[in-house]
Amino acid sequence: MSGSGHLLEIQRRMAAAVMHPLTRAETMPRRRRDGTSNLTEAEAIIRPNDRLTAFERLEIYNRQYWFRLYSSFEEDFPGLESILGREKFDVLMRAYLTDRPSESFSLRNLGSRLQSWLGTHPQYIEPHVTLALDMVSLEWAHIEAFDSEECPRIGPEALAGIGEDSVLHLQPYIRLLALSYPVDDLLIQVRSEAGSSTSAANNASASRKRRHVRRVAALAPRTIWLAVHRHENSVWYKPLDEEEFRLLSALLAGKTLGTAVDECFSASAIPEEQRPAWLQEAFAAWAALGWITSETGRSDLKGTA
Amino acid sequence: MPANRFNGFTEYGVGIGLRIPHYQHILSRRPVVGWFEIISENYMIDGGRPLEILDKILEQYKVVQHGVSMYFGSVDPLNREHLKRLKSLARRTRTPWLSDHLCWGSVDGRYTHDLLPMPYTWEAVEVTARKIRQVQDFVEVPVVVENVSSYAEFHVSEMTEWEFLTEVVERADCGILLDVNNIYVSSENHNFDPFTYVNFVPAHRVAQIHIAGHSKFEKYILDTHDHPVLPAVWRLYARAIERCGPTATLLEWDDNIPTFEEVHGEALKANKFLKAAAEAPPDAAIPAVESAASQILEHTGVSR
Ligand SMILES: [Fe+2]
């Protein structure tokens, strides 16, 4: 026997109440979306005291849950908030976090499924679908680049021995993006105004904390290619040529150097005779940034979360 | 307790939580601090700035890990990735013990990221103690569990919170991180005498103590960690030190964080109690700590 029948039931019932969206006034709804009465549920499991009803006691946890998630999500996606404005951002945030509650012990992963979720729920970012998706890609890449592993750089000897059939490894913190809007400058501005990133704590919040995020003016579309990477432990957005983007993407996909170079120049305007010099320069720059490594990232810690 | 098997036989004094707004101050000024407590989850990552800072701190200071998401009381099985990351961080920090909360927070693989209260039932004792043992066996560092602040109680509870805590730690054979602020907060929210709690817990298992500030609302008290320690909490602390002896003590300050000096100064007030308990012969400890307590309480304008 599992010995946890009753405990499991209580945890399921309480979590269902706690994780259910608040009303627009940030209170616990009397009735859930599926018709369940929170009043009846609270009274069934929670004991009232001389000052608070069972409903009010449960509501404290319902509010805490959402306040914590809101503040983490807002800190992760200030760029998206600046594009959508506070009200639309709030609606999106509640819907996403209701649809995709955290499945990780770390709040760091709260936004990991936002891109894919928005792909199937574009109504939350209309009419700025592409702009908003570009911003979310960049913001998630930033989070990943911030704390992903850094592998040892490739040594000069190994670098000298590279040939057409070699497979090169890039730093696990590098994220490559092809975007339709130049959201990089915008995000740099928004982040510098918005402040630091979330960290886990174990205290409670008396109220919902809001930060000021400025609404952005319209941004004209322009295709850009970026490497989001880390240098001396700061995250940087490095603009790339289209050719650099194609070459790096092919290398990241595990293709041999020969194939990657072919893909890089397949539709390139760089004249044939300039290509060797172009390649040499690109690789020298990447090597100087420490992007090429001798190994792939650790796999032992990756997995279920 | 002073050195015991639950805190890796260490004699740590007063520490404070390592928080981002203080990084710069600590690394540039290198203040003398007994030890730092880190929130494990903030460093259970693969690379980047947080680990760089942590490594610099470790060169100079003693660090103890405090977790917020192991959820010993959740029926859900332990997460292997979580355990592996925790163990690898413990190797990095050489933490003599590590703590997390006596609570639950996830169910069916979904995380609330909150410290939810336990129903105090025998079934919950069994589940929780088993999971604490599993973590301890895996991480190979003494695990201590902390009582949480709570805002609700369950109809199904079969014992008091202090009885529950005691049953769990006896069965798991683990230590206690006694948070006297949490005891105070819960005592106000649930109408019990906080001294009954402090007097009941097995003193020999107390590996560490937390002190913190809280916020009082009209109908309940919230554990906000955004204030200095309140006089009522210092009184409970004094009683805990009387019972446990000079125990590693940590001030938690997580919101509206003031300057490093202000946080550290607040934490160092605990030294009076610790010194009194350490200097007094065992049977004289109680009056000595009491006199230290009244000095501090006079200072804060509240008499015992
Ligand atoms: Fe605590």
CSV table of N, CA, C and O and ligand atoms in Angstrom, one decimal, chain A residues 202, chain B residues 66 101 146 179 182 210 225 252, ligand 1:
chain,number,residue,atom,x,y,z
A,202,ASN,N,12.1,32.4,0.4
A,202,ASN,CA,11.1,31.6,1.2
A,202,ASN,C,10.2,32.5,2.0
A,202,ASN,O,9.7,32.1,3.1
B,66,HIS,N,20.5,26.2,2.1
B,66,HIS,CA,19.1,26.2,2.5
B,66,HIS,C,18.2,26.1,1.3
B,66,HIS,O,18.3,26.9,0.4
B,101,HIS,N,12.3,22.7,4.1
B,101,HIS,CA,11.2,22.9,4.9
B,101,HIS,C,10.3,21.7,5.2
B,101,HIS,O,10.2,20.9,4.3
B,146,GLU,N,13.0,22.5,8.6
B,146,GLU,CA,12.6,23.8,9.2
B,146,GLU,C,11.1,23.8,9.3
B,146,GLU,O,10.4,23.6,8.3
B,179,ASP,N,12.9,27.7,13.3
B,179,ASP,CA,12.6,29.1,12.9
B,179,ASP,C,11.7,29.7,14.0
B,179,ASP,O,10.5,29.4,14.0
B,182,ASN,N,8.9,31.9,12.6
B,182,ASN,CA,7.8,31.1,12.0
B,182,ASN,C,6.9,30.6,13.1
B,182,ASN,O,5.7,30.5,13.0
B,210,HIS,N,16.6,30.0,12.9
B,210,HIS,CA,16.3,31.2,12.0
B,210,HIS,C,15.6,32.3,12.8
B,210,HIS,O,14.7,31.9,13.6
B,225,HIS,N,9.7,38.6,6.0
B,225,HIS,CA,11.1,38.7,6.0
B,225,HIS,C,11.6,40.1,5.5
B,225,HIS,O,12.5,40.2,4.8
B,252,GLU,N,17.1,36.0,8.4
B,252,GLU,CA,16.6,36.0,7.1
B,252,GLU,C,16.0,37.4,6.8
B,252,GLU,O,15.2,37.9,7.5
C,1,FE,FE,13.2,30.4,8.0
